[in-house]
Amino acid sequence: DVKVTQSSRYLVKRTGEKVFLECVQDMDHENMFWYRQDPGLGLRLIYFSYDVKMKEKGDIPEGYSVSREKKERFSLILESASTNQTSMYLCASGGLGGLHQPQHFGDGTRLSIL
Amino acid sequence: AQKVTQAQTEISVVEKEDVTLDCVYETRDTTYYLFWYKQPPSGELVFLIRRNSFDEQNEISGRYSWNFQKSTSSFNFTITASQVVDSAVYFCALSEGSTGFQKLVFGTGTRLLVSP
């Protein structure tokens, strides 16, 4: 089974802090994704990566950056956290092969910015 | 633009009732995939099913069944004889490939509450 592990289930940070969310997958997948989930809005794509050191903006990249130094690890960075970034963050990975590949998700990190 | 609509925000049923979750999508692509995911209270999204745009056969897996109709751009999900363990948020998603990369566009989800 694919395992996607997010470093924290719950995280509380203060406004202005630099926040790192870590994600590791164990299936040698090329593609990795970061989403945020908010009530009434579903999942929205922040960034994704299709290879080491490669990244692409998703639908809501503002206020975020990402890092992919190793294939199995994809980090989401909040450069200067703000209260409107309080949300559930979900990481996913998926293999090459096109549109039919399902994405496999981690348990999520519930982030609160005070 | 790609869009997925799940008009039902929340559905409450009593155990053993049948329930259908609606999903309507919009796309200009001729080749696309549709997915259903389940998110139990633990938070992890669990992949349930995938259907490609050329395969309109309905699918049944145990108590779960899916009805794909291109004519109405719908991909509905039915749970027969619901159980308390079916309580979760269910997401429908569309695989978008216009950029050359696989991206999923999600609906806003339907929360299903099954009471004993």
GROMACS .gro file of C-alpha atoms in nm:
model
  230
    1ASP     CA    1   0.000   0.000   0.000
    2VAL     CA    2   0.106   0.353  -0.072
    3LYS     CA    3   0.195   0.545   0.238
    4VAL     CA    4   0.197   0.923   0.246
    5THR     CA    5   0.311   1.060   0.579
    6GLN     CA    6   0.266   1.416   0.696
    7SER     CA    7   0.490   1.522   0.980
    8SER     CA    8   0.222   1.671   1.206
    9ARG     CA    9  -0.151   1.613   1.254
   10TYR     CA   10  -0.198   1.939   1.443
   11LEU     CA   11   0.015   2.250   1.444
   12VAL     CA   12  -0.029   2.589   1.610
   13LYS     CA   13   0.186   2.881   1.501
   14ARG     CA   14   0.188   3.257   1.537
   15THR     CA   15   0.133   3.525   1.277
   16GLY     CA   16   0.454   3.610   1.096
   17GLU     CA   17   0.630   3.283   1.171
   18LYS     CA   18   0.787   3.076   0.896
   19VAL     CA   19   0.610   2.740   0.891
   20PHE     CA   20   0.725   2.414   0.735
   21LEU     CA   21   0.490   2.128   0.656
   22GLU     CA   22   0.663   1.808   0.559
   23CYS     CA   23   0.538   1.520   0.350
   24VAL     CA   24   0.706   1.189   0.268
   25GLN     CA   25   0.585   0.913   0.037
   26ASP     CA   26   0.722   0.563   0.009
   27MET     CA   27   0.610   0.456  -0.338
   28ASP     CA   28   0.873   0.626  -0.553
   29HIS     CA   29   0.605   0.846  -0.709
   30GLU     CA   30   0.714   1.123  -0.943
   31ASN     CA   31   0.422   1.355  -0.870
   32MET     CA   32   0.349   1.519  -0.538
   33PHE     CA   33   0.084   1.773  -0.446
   34TRP     CA   34  -0.016   2.012  -0.170
   35TYR     CA   35  -0.379   2.106  -0.116
   36ARG     CA   36  -0.565   2.305   0.140
   37GLN     CA   37  -0.913   2.207   0.247
   38ASP     CA   38  -1.164   2.463   0.375
   39PRO     CA   39  -1.533   2.418   0.457
   40GLY     CA   40  -1.751   2.484   0.157
   41LEU     CA   41  -1.452   2.513  -0.076
   42GLY     CA   42  -1.338   2.154  -0.106
   43LEU     CA   43  -0.974   2.089  -0.186
   44ARG     CA   44  -0.773   2.353  -0.367
   45LEU     CA   45  -0.434   2.289  -0.518
   46ILE     CA   46  -0.151   2.505  -0.385
   47TYR     CA   47   0.156   2.362  -0.560
   48PHE     CA   48   0.263   2.042  -0.722
   49SER     CA   49   0.588   1.885  -0.829
   50TYR     CA   50   0.648   1.634  -1.108
   51ASP     CA   51   1.016   1.575  -1.040
   52VAL     CA   52   1.293   1.656  -0.798
   53LYS     CA   53   1.361   2.031  -0.787
   54MET     CA   54   1.067   2.094  -1.020
   55LYS     CA   55   0.752   2.273  -0.909
   56GLU     CA   56   0.441   2.419  -1.059
   57LYS     CA   57   0.190   2.664  -0.915
   58GLY     CA   58  -0.156   2.540  -0.850
   59ASP     CA   59  -0.467   2.747  -0.812
   60ILE     CA   60  -0.380   2.930  -0.489
   61PRO     CA   61   0.001   2.961  -0.456
   62GLU     CA   62   0.009   3.308  -0.300
   63GLY     CA   63   0.178   3.313   0.039
   64TYR     CA   64   0.328   2.967  -0.008
   65SER     CA   65   0.641   2.811  -0.148
   66VAL     CA   66   0.757   2.452  -0.183
   67SER     CA   67   1.073   2.250  -0.187
   68ARG     CA   68   1.149   1.913  -0.336
   69GLU     CA   69   1.512   1.819  -0.284
   70LYS     CA   70   1.450   1.445  -0.277
   71LYS     CA   71   1.197   1.240  -0.469
   72GLU     CA   72   1.019   1.112  -0.162
   73ARG     CA   73   0.987   1.443   0.022
   74PHE     CA   74   0.779   1.750  -0.061
   75SER     CA   75   0.773   2.045   0.177
   76LEU     CA   76   0.523   2.328   0.194
   77ILE     CA   77   0.651   2.656   0.335
   78LEU     CA   78   0.449   2.945   0.467
   79GLU     CA   79   0.699   3.228   0.443
   80SER     CA   80   0.519   3.455   0.689
   81ALA     CA   81   0.212   3.288   0.831
   82SER     CA   82  -0.115   3.479   0.842
   83THR     CA   83  -0.446   3.397   1.007
   84ASN     CA   84  -0.613   3.333   0.670
   85GLN     CA   85  -0.379   3.040   0.626
   86THR     CA   86  -0.547   2.855   0.910
   87SER     CA   87  -0.670   2.543   0.735
   88MET     CA   88  -0.636   2.170   0.681
   89TYR     CA   89  -0.341   2.089   0.456
   90LEU     CA   90  -0.329   1.767   0.260
   91CYS     CA   91  -0.035   1.618   0.079
   92ALA     CA   92  -0.075   1.365  -0.203
   93SER     CA   93   0.143   1.164  -0.436
   94GLY     CA   94   0.079   0.995  -0.768
   95GLY     CA   95   0.273   0.797  -1.025
   96LEU     CA   96   0.350   0.880  -1.383
   97GLY     CA   97   0.112   0.754  -1.646
   98GLY     CA   98  -0.132   1.028  -1.716
   99LEU     CA   99  -0.477   1.132  -1.621
  100HIS     CA  100  -0.591   0.801  -1.484
  101GLN     CA  101  -0.348   0.784  -1.195
  102PRO     CA  102  -0.526   0.822  -0.861
  103GLN     CA  103  -0.361   1.041  -0.603
  104HIS     CA  104  -0.284   0.897  -0.262
  105PHE     CA  105  -0.329   1.124   0.036
  106GLY     CA  106  -0.178   1.168   0.378
  107ASP     CA  107  -0.380   1.215   0.696
  108GLY     CA  108  -0.362   1.593   0.676
  109THR     CA  109  -0.219   1.864   0.898
  110ARG     CA  110  -0.463   2.091   1.075
  111LEU     CA  111  -0.278   2.422   1.101
  112SER     CA  112  -0.391   2.707   1.322
  113ILE     CA  113  -0.230   3.049   1.292
  114LEU     CA  114  -0.290   3.271   1.595
  115ALA     CA  115  -1.264   2.563  -1.734
  116GLN     CA  116  -1.297   2.238  -1.548
  117LYS     CA  117  -1.551   2.231  -1.272
  118VAL     CA  118  -1.707   1.974  -1.041
  119THR     CA  119  -2.032   2.044  -0.859
  120GLN     CA  120  -2.159   1.851  -0.559
  121ALA     CA  121  -2.480   2.030  -0.480
  122GLN     CA  122  -2.559   1.828  -0.169
  123THR     CA  123  -2.368   1.977   0.122
  124GLU     CA  124  -2.488   1.729   0.382
  125ILE     CA  125  -2.713   1.424   0.381
  126SER     CA  126  -2.847   1.246   0.687
  127VAL     CA  127  -2.989   0.896   0.669
  128VAL     CA  128  -3.073   0.615   0.903
  129GLU     CA  129  -2.882   0.291   0.882
  130LYS     CA  130  -2.995   0.055   0.605
  131GLU     CA  131  -3.133   0.334   0.390
  132ASP     CA  132  -3.000   0.373   0.037
  133VAL     CA  133  -2.840   0.706  -0.045
  134THR     CA  134  -2.717   0.868  -0.368
  135LEU     CA  135  -2.449   1.133  -0.381
  136ASP     CA  136  -2.464   1.354  -0.688
  137CYS     CA  137  -2.172   1.478  -0.894
  138VAL     CA  138  -2.195   1.698  -1.203
  139TYR     CA  139  -1.886   1.801  -1.396
  140GLU     CA  140  -1.787   2.041  -1.673
  141THR     CA  141  -1.500   1.993  -1.911
  142ARG     CA  142  -1.410   2.062  -2.271
  143ASP     CA  143  -1.170   1.770  -2.285
  144THR     CA  144  -1.280   1.457  -2.467
  145THR     CA  145  -1.050   1.239  -2.260
  146TYR     CA  146  -1.081   1.271  -1.887
  147TYR     CA  147  -1.116   1.068  -1.570
  148LEU     CA  148  -1.355   1.096  -1.281
  149PHE     CA  149  -1.280   0.986  -0.927
  150TRP     CA  150  -1.458   0.942  -0.598
  151TYR     CA  151  -1.276   0.977  -0.267
  152LYS     CA  152  -1.394   0.915   0.087
  153GLN     CA  153  -1.268   1.122   0.381
  154PRO     CA  154  -1.353   0.961   0.715
  155PRO     CA  155  -1.319   1.160   1.039
  156SER     CA  156  -0.953   1.055   1.059
  157GLY     CA  157  -0.883   1.295   0.771
  158GLU     CA  158  -0.712   1.084   0.505
  159LEU     CA  159  -0.876   1.083   0.163
  160VAL     CA  160  -0.928   0.728   0.044
  161PHE     CA  161  -0.952   0.652  -0.327
  162LEU     CA  162  -1.273   0.465  -0.411
  163ILE     CA  163  -1.312   0.449  -0.787
  164ARG     CA  164  -1.192   0.585  -1.119
  165ARG     CA  165  -1.386   0.603  -1.445
  166ASN     CA  166  -1.264   0.718  -1.783
  167SER     CA  167  -1.467   0.922  -2.028
  168PHE     CA  168  -1.498   0.638  -2.277
  169ASP     CA  169  -1.642   0.386  -2.037
  170GLU     CA  170  -2.002   0.449  -1.942
  171GLN     CA  171  -2.061   0.113  -1.786
  172ASN     CA  172  -2.197   0.131  -1.436
  173GLU     CA  173  -1.985  -0.026  -1.169
  174ILE     CA  174  -2.081  -0.210  -0.854
  175SER     CA  175  -1.851  -0.297  -0.568
  176GLY     CA  176  -2.032  -0.453  -0.276
  177ARG     CA  177  -2.276  -0.196  -0.140
  178TYR     CA  178  -2.127   0.078  -0.359
  179SER     CA  179  -2.234   0.154  -0.714
  180TRP     CA  180  -2.154   0.430  -0.957
  181ASN     CA  181  -2.359   0.564  -1.246
  182PHE     CA  182  -2.171   0.756  -1.515
  183GLN     CA  183  -2.377   0.940  -1.777
  184LYS     CA  184  -2.194   1.154  -2.029
  185SER     CA  185  -2.522   1.290  -2.166
  186THR     CA  186  -2.589   1.466  -1.837
  187SER     CA  187  -2.223   1.505  -1.731
  188SER     CA  188  -2.292   1.321  -1.411
  189PHE     CA  189  -2.109   1.060  -1.208
  190ASN     CA  190  -2.335   0.967  -0.918
  191PHE     CA  191  -2.248   0.740  -0.629
  192THR     CA  192  -2.501   0.519  -0.452
  193ILE     CA  193  -2.454   0.341  -0.122
  194THR     CA  194  -2.702   0.060  -0.067
  195ALA     CA  195  -2.806  -0.036   0.285
  196SER     CA  196  -2.593   0.235   0.443
  197GLN     CA  197  -2.398   0.170   0.761
  198VAL     CA  198  -2.264   0.395   1.034
  199VAL     CA  199  -1.910   0.334   0.903
  200ASP     CA  200  -2.014   0.504   0.578
  201SER     CA  201  -2.030   0.836   0.764
  202ALA     CA  202  -1.770   1.055   0.596
  203VAL     CA  203  -1.720   1.337   0.352
  204TYR     CA  204  -1.724   1.219  -0.008
  205PHE     CA  205  -1.547   1.406  -0.284
  206CYS     CA  206  -1.593   1.376  -0.657
  207ALA     CA  207  -1.296   1.485  -0.870
  208LEU     CA  208  -1.212   1.538  -1.235
  209SER     CA  209  -0.869   1.473  -1.380
  210GLU     CA  210  -0.753   1.771  -1.578
  211GLY     CA  211  -0.476   1.733  -1.830
  212SER     CA  212  -0.483   2.045  -2.040
  213THR     CA  213  -0.148   2.162  -1.902
  214GLY     CA  214   0.018   1.829  -1.966
  215PHE     CA  215   0.030   1.752  -1.595
  216GLN     CA  216  -0.224   1.550  -1.409
  217LYS     CA  217  -0.426   1.773  -1.183
  218LEU     CA  218  -0.742   1.693  -0.995
  219VAL     CA  219  -1.028   1.938  -0.969
  220PHE     CA  220  -1.241   1.857  -0.665
  221GLY     CA  221  -1.600   1.925  -0.583
  222THR     CA  222  -1.683   2.081  -0.248
  223GLY     CA  223  -1.775   1.747  -0.097
  224THR     CA  224  -2.089   1.592   0.050
  225ARG     CA  225  -2.097   1.507   0.420
  226LEU     CA  226  -2.289   1.186   0.480
  227LEU     CA  227  -2.417   1.115   0.829
  228VAL     CA  228  -2.553   0.767   0.892
  229SER     CA  229  -2.722   0.725   1.225
  230PRO     CA  230  -2.801   0.393   1.393
   0.00000   0.00000   0.00000
